[in-house]
mmCIF file of C-alpha atoms in Angstrom:
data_model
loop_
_atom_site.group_PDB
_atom_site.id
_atom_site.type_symbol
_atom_site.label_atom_id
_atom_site.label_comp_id
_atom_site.label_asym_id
_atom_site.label_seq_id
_atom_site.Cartn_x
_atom_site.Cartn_y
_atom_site.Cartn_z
ATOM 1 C CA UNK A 1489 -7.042 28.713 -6.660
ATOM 2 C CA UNK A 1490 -5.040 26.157 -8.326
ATOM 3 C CA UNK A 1491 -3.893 26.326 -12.042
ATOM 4 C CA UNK A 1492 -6.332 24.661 -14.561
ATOM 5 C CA UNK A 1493 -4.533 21.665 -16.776
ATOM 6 C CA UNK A 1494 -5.050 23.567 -20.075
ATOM 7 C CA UNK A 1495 -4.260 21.490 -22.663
ATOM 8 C CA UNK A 1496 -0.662 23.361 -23.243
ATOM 9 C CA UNK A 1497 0.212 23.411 -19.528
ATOM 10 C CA UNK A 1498 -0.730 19.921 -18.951
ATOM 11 C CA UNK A 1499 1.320 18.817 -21.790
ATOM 12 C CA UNK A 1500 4.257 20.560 -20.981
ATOM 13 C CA UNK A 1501 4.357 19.973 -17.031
ATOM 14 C CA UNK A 1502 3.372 16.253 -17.849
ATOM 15 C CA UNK A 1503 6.737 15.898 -20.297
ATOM 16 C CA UNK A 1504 8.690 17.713 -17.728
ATOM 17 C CA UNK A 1505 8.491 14.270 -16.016
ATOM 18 C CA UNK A 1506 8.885 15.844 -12.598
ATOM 19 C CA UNK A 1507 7.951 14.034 -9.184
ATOM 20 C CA UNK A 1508 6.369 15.734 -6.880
ATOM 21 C CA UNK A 1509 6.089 14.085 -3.815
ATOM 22 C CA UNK A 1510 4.722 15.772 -0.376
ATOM 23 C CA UNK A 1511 4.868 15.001 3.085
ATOM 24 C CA UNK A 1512 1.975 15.781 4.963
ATOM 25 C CA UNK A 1513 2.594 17.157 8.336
ATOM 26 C CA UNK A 1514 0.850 15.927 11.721
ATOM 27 C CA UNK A 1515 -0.382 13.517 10.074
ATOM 28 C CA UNK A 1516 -2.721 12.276 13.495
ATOM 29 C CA UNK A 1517 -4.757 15.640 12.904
ATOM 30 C CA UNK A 1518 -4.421 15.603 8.971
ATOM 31 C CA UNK A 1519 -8.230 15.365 7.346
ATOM 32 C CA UNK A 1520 -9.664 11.771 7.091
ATOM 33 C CA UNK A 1521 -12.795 10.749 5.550
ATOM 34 C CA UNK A 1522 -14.895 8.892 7.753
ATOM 35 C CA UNK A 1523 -18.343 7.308 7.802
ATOM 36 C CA UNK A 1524 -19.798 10.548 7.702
ATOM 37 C CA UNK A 1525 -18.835 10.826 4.286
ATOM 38 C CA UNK A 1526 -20.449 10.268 1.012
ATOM 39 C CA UNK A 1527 -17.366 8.748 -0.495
ATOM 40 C CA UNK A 1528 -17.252 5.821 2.131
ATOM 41 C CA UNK A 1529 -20.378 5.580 1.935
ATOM 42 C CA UNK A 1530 -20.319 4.684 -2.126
ATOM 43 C CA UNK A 1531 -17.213 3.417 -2.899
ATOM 44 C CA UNK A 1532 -16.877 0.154 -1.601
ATOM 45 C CA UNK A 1533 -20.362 -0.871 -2.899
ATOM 46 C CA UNK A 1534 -20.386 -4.082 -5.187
ATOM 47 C CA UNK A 1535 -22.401 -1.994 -7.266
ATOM 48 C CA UNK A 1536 -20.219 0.586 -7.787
ATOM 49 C CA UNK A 1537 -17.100 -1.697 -7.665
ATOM 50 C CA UNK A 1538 -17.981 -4.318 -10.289
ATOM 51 C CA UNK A 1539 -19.870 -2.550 -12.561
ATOM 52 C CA UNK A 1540 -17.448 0.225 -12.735
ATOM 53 C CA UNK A 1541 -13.796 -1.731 -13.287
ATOM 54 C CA UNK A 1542 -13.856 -1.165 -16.929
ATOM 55 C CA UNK A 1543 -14.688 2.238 -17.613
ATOM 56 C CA UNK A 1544 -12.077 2.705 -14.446
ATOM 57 C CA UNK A 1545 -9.361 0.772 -15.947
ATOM 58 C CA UNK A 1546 -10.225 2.187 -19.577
ATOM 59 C CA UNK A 1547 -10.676 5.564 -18.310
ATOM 60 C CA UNK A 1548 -7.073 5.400 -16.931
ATOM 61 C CA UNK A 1549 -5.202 4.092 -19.378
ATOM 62 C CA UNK A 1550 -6.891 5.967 -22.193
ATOM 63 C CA UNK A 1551 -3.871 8.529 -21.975
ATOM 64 C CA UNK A 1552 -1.217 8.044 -23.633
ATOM 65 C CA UNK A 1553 1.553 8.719 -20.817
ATOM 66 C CA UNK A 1554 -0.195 6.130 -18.652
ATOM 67 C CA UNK A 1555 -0.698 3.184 -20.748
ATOM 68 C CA UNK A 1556 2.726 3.604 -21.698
ATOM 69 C CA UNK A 1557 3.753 3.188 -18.249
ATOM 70 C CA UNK A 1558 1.408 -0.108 -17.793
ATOM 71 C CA UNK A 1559 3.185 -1.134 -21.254
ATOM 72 C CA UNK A 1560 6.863 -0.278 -19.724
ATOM 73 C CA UNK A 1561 6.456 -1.764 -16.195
ATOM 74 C CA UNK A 1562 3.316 -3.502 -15.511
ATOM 75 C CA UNK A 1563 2.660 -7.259 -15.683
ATOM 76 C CA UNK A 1564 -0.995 -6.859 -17.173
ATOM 77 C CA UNK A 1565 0.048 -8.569 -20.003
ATOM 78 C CA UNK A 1566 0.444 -11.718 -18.235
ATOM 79 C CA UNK A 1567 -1.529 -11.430 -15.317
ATOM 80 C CA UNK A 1568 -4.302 -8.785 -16.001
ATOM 81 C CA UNK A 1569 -6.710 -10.204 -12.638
ATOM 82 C CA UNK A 1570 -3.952 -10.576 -10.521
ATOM 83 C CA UNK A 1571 -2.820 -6.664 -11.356
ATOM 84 C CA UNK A 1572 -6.348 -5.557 -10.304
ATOM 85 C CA UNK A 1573 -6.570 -7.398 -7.234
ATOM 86 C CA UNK A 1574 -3.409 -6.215 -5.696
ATOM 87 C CA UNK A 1575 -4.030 -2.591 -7.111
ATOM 88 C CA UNK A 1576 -7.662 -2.888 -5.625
ATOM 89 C CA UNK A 1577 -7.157 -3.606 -1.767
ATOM 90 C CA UNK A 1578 -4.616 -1.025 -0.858
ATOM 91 C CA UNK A 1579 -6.607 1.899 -2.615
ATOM 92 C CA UNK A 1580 -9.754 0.959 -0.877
ATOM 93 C CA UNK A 1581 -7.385 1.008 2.622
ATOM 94 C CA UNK A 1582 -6.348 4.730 1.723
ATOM 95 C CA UNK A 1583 -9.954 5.010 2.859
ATOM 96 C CA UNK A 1584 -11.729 2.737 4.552
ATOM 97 C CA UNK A 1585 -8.532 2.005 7.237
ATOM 98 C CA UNK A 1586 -7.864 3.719 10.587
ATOM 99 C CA UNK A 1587 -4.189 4.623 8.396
ATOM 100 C CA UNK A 1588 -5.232 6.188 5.583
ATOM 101 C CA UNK A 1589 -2.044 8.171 5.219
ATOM 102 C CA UNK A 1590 0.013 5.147 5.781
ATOM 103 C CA UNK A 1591 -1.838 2.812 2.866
ATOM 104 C CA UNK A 1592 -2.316 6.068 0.450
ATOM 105 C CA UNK A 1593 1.731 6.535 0.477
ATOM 106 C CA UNK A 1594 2.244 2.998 0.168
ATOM 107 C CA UNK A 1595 -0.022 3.691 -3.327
ATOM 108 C CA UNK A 1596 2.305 6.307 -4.477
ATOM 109 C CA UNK A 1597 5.588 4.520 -3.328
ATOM 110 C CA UNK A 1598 4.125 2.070 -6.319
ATOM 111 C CA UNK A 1599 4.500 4.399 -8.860
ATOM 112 C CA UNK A 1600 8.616 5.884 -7.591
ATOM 113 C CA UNK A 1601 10.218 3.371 -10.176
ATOM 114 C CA UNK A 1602 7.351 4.399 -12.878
ATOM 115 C CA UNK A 1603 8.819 6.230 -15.533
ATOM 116 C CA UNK A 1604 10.579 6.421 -18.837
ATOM 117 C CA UNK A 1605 10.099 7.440 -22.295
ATOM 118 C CA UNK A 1606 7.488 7.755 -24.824
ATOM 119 C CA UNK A 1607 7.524 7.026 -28.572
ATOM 120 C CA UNK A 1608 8.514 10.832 -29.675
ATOM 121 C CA UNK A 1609 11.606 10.965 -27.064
ATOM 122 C CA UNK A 1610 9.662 12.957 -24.545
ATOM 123 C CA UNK A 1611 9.960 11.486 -20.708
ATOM 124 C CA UNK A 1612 6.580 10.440 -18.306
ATOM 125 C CA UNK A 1613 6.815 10.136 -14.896
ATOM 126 C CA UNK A 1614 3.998 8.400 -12.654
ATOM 127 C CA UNK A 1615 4.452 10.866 -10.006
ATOM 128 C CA UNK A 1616 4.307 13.772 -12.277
ATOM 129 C CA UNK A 1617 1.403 15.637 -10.691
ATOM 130 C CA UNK A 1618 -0.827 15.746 -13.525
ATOM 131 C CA UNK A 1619 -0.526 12.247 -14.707
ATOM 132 C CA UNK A 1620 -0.765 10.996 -10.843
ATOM 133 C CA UNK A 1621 -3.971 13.267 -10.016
ATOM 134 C CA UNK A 1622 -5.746 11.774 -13.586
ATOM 135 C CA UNK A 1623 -5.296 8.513 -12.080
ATOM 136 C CA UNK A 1624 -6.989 9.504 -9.010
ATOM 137 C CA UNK A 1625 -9.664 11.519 -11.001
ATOM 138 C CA UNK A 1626 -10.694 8.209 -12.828
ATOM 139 C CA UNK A 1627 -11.775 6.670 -9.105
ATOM 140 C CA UNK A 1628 -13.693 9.871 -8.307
ATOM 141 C CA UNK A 1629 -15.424 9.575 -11.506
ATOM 142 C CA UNK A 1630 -16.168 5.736 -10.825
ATOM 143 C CA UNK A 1631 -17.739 6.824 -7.904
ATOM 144 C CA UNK A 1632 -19.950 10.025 -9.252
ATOM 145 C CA UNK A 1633 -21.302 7.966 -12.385
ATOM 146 C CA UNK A 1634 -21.791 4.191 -10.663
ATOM 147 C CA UNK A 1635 -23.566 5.435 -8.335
ATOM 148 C CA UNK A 1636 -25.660 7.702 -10.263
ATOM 149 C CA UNK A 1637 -26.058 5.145 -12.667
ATOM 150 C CA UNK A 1638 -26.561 1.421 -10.309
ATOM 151 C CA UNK A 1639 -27.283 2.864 -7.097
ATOM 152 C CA UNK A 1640 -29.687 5.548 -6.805
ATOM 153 C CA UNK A 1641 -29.836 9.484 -8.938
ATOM 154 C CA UNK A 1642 -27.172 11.809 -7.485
ATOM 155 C CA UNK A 1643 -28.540 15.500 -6.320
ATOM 156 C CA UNK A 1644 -26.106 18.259 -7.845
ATOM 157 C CA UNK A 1645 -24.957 18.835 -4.150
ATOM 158 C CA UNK A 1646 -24.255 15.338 -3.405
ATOM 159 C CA UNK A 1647 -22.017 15.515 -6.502
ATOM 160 C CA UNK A 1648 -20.353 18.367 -5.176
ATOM 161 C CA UNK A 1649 -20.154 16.722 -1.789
ATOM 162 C CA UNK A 1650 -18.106 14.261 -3.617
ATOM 163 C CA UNK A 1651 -16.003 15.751 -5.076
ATOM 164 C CA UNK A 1652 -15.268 17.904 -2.231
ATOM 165 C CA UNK A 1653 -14.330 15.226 -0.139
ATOM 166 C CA UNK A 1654 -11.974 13.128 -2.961
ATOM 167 C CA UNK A 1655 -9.877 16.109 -2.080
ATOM 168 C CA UNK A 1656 -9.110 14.633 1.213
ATOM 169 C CA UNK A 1657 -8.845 11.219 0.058
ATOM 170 C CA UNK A 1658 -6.324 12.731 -2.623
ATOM 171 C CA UNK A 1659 -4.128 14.200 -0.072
ATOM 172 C CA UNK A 1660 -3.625 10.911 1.547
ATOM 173 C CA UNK A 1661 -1.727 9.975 -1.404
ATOM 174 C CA UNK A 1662 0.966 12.332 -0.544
ATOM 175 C CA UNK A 1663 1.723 14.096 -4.187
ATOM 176 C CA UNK A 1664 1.196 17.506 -5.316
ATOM 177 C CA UNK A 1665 -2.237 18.387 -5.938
ATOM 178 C CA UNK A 1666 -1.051 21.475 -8.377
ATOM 179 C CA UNK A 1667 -3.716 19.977 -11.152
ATOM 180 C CA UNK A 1668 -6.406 19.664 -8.753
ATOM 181 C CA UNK A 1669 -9.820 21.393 -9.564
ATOM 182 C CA UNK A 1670 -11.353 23.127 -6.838
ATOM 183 C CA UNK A 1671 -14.597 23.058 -7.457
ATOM 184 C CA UNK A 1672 -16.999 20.290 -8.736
ATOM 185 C CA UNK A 1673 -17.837 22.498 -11.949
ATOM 186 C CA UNK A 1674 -13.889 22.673 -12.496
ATOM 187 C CA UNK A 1675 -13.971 18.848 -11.940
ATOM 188 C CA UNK A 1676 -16.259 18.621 -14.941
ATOM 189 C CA UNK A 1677 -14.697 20.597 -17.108
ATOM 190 C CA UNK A 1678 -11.187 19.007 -16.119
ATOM 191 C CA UNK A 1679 -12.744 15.398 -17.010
ATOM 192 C CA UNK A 1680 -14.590 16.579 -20.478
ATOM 193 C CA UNK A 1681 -11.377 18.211 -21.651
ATOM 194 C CA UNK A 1682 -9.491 15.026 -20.665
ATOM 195 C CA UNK A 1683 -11.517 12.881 -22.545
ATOM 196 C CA UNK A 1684 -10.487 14.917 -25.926
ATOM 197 C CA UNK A 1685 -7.098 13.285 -24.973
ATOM 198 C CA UNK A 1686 -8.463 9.700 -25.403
ATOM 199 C CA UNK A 1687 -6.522 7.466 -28.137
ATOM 200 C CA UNK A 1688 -5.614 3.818 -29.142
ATOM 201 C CA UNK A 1689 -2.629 2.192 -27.399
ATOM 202 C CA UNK A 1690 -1.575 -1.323 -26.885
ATOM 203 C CA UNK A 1691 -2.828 -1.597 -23.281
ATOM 204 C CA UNK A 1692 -6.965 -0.732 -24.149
ATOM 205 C CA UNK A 1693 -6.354 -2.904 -26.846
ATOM 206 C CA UNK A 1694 -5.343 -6.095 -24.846
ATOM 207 C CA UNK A 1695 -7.369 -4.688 -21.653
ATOM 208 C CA UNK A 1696 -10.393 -5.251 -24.017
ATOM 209 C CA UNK A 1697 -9.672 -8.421 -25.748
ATOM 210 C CA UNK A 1698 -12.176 -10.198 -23.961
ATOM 211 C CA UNK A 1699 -14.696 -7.816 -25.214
ATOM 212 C CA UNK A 1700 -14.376 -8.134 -28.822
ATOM 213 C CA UNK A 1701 -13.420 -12.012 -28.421
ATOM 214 C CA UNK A 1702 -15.593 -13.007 -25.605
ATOM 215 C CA UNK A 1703 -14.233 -14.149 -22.588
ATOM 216 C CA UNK A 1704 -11.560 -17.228 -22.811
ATOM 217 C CA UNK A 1705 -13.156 -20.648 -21.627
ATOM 218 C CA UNK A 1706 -11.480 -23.495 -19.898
ATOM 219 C CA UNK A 1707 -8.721 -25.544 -21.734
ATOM 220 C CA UNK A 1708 -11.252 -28.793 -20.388
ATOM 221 C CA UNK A 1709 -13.895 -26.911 -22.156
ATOM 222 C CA UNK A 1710 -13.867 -28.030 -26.134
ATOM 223 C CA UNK A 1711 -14.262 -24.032 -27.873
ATOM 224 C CA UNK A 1712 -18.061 -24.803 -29.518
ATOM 225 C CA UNK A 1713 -19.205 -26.183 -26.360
ATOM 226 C CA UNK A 1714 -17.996 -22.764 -24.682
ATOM 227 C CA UNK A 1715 -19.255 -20.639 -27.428
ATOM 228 C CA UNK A 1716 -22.374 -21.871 -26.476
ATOM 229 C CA UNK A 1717 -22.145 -21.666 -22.874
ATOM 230 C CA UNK A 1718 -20.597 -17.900 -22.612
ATOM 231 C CA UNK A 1719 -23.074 -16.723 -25.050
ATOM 232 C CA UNK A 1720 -24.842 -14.786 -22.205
ATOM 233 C CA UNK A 1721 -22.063 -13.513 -20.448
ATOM 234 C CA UNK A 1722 -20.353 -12.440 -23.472
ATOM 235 C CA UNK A 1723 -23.776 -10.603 -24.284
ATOM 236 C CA UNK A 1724 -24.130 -9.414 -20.810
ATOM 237 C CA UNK A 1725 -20.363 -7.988 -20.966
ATOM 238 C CA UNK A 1726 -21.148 -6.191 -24.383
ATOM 239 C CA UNK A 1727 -24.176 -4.934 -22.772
ATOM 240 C CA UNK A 1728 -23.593 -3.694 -19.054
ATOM 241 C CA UNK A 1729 -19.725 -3.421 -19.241
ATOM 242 C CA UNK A 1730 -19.773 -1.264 -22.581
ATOM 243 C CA UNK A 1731 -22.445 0.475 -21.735
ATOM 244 C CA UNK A 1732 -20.602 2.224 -18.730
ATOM 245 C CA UNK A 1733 -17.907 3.578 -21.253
ATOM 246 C CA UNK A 1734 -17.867 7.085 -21.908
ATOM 247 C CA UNK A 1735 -17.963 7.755 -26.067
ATOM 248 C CA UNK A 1736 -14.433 8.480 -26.239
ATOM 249 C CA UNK A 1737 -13.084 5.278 -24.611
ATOM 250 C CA UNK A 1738 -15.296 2.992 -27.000
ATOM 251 C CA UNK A 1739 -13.711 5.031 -29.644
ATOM 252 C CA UNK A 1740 -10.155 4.271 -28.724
ATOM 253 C CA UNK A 1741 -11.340 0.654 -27.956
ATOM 254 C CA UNK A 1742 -12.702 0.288 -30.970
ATOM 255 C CA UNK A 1743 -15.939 -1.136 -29.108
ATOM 256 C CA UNK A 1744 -19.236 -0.808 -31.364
ATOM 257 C CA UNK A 1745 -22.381 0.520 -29.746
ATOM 258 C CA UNK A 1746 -25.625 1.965 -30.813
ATOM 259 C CA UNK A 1747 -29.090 3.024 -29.864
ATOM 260 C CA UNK A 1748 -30.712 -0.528 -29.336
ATOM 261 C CA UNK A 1749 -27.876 -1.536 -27.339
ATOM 262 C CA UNK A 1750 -28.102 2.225 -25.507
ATOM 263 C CA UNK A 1751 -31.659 1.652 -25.026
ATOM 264 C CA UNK A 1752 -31.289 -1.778 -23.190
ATOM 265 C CA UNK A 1753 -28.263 -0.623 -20.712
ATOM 266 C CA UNK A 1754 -30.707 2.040 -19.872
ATOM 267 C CA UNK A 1755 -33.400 -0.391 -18.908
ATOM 268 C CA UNK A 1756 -30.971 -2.768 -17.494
ATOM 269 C CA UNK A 1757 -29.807 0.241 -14.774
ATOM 270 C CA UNK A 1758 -32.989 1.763 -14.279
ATOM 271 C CA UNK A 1759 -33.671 -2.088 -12.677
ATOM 272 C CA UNK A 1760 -30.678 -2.562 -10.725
ATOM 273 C CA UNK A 1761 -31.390 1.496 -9.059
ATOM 274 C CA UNK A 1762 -34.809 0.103 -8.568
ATOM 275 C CA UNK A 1763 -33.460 -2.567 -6.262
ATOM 276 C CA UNK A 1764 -31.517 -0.439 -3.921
ATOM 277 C CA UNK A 1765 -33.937 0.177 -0.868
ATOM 278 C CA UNK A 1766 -33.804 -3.764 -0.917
ATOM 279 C CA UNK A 1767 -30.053 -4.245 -1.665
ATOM 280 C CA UNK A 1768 -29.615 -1.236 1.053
ATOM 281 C CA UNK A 1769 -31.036 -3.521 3.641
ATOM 282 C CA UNK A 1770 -27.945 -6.322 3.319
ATOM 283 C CA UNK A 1771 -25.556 -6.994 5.607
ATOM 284 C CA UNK A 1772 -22.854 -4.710 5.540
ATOM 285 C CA UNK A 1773 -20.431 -8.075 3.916
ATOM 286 C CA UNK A 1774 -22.672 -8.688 1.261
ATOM 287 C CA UNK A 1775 -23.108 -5.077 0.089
ATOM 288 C CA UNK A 1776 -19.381 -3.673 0.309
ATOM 289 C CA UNK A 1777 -16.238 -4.873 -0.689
ATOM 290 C CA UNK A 1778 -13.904 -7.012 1.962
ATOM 291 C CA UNK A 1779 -11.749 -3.997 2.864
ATOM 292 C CA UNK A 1780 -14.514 -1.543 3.127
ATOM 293 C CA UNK A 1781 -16.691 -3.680 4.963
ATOM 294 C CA UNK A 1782 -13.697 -3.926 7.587
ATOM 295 C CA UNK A 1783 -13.914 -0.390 7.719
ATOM 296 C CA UNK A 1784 -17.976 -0.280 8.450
ATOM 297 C CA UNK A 1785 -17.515 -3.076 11.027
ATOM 298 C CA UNK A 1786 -14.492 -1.126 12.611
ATOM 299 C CA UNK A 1787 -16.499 2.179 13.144
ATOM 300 C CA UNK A 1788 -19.717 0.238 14.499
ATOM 301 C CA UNK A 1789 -17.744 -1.040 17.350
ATOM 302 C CA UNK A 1790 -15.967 1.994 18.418
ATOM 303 C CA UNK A 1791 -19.535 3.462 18.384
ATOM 304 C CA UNK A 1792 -21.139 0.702 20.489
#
């Protein structure tokens, strides 16, 4: 069984700032997820996708070795949509392509120059296992509470499923899996404990600007005339895109919430799940995203 991240193991291996990268061998017989799977069946759904950027993104960058690296080598700051939609496509190839080896290294080859040095002199390293596997963790959990939440009510075994089969998808990245639970309960646990880790940091706070300041109009737009116009989205956004945040991330967000506003993303969710045996029935390119879409069509006409 593999080690559990306690909190003094995870912190130690994770300032050890250690790489470890693995090859996987024969890689044409190596495990693939497929349409079979759970995983592709969820993850590239709109649904799950846009609904579920934020507490991804927040999720992610909640620890502190992490948004540190963003804050060290990424160009968020200055081009926050563009970051997300080249980040977006390739991990959605790692498994919805006929390579999924191929596009998961080219994920971790992102992260070789990653590294440096926190505020207390200690060293982080993307492709330290711990930090890397987090990462991947906060896409498992995107997938495990969207869907439970937008799409339809999980079963404890299809949970389990999941999480059985991000396994695969995590060994297509190519990097130790030394802090990977092994069972969904261990997944659980991992995730609760790693939310205890959750503090402020310069990247949540920019990441979430447009939370707290509503969302930047048009310079053709004159600012009351745009107040008035983004009203609803803004509400919408404190609504629906807060509402997905687990308790710890609003906390290092600094993000208010309370019951009412509880209360109505509840109602608001409990109507989108409602609309799934209709939304199930549309075609494939309106339901998934681009890339996984390309998968679905793909696999239908090797099967016809």
């Amino acid at each position: 069984m593999t080690e559990q991240p306690t909190h003094t193991s995870y912190r130690e291996r994770v300032r050890d700032a250690e790489p470890m990268v693995v090859d996987e061998q024969h890689i044409d017989s190596a495990p693939r997820l497929g349409p079979d799977s759970l995983i592709w069946k969820f993850y590239g759904d709109y649904r799950v996708q846009l609904f579920g950027f934020q507490r991804l993104a927040g999720t992610e960058n909640a620890v502190a070795e992490l948004a540190q690296g963003v804050t060290d080598h990424s160009i968020i700051f200055g081009d926050f949509l563009g970051r997300a939609m080249r980040t977006a496509p390739p991990v959605l190839k790692a498994v919805y392509s006929d390579e999924p080896y191929t596009w998961g290294n080219t994920v971790r080859d992102f992260h070789k120059n990653i590294k440096g040095e926190m505020p207390d002199g200690s060293r982080y390293h993307a492709l330290n296992p711990e930090l890397f596997y987090w990462a991947h963790a906060t896409f498992v959990d995107q997938i495990l509470y969207c869907t439970d939440t937008f799409v339809r009510k999980l079963s404890y075994e299809e949970k389990a499923q999941i999480f059985e089969e991000s396994k695969i998808w995590y060994r297509h990245y190519g990097v130790s899996a030394r802090s990977q639970p092994q069972t969904y309960d261990e997944f659980v646990a991992y995730w609760d404990g790693m939310l205890d880790r959750f503090a402020p940091n310069k990247t949540l706070t920019y990441a979430t600007g447009y939370i707290r300041k509503g969302v930047p109009g048009p310079s053709s737009v004159p600012s009351p005339i745009w107040t008035v116009l983004a009203a609803p989205l803004n509400g919408y956004i404190r609504t629906m895109i807060v509402g997905t945040m687990p308790p710890q991330l609003r906390a290092a967000c600094a993000l208010d919430w309370d019951e009412r506003r509880e209360r109505r993303f509840q109602r608001a969710a409990a109507t989108v799940r409602a609309l799934d045996p209709l939304l199930s029935r549309l075609p494939t390119r309106l339901r998934y995203a681009p890339w996984a879409a390309e998968g679905w069509q793909r696999v239908r006409k090797t099967r016809t």
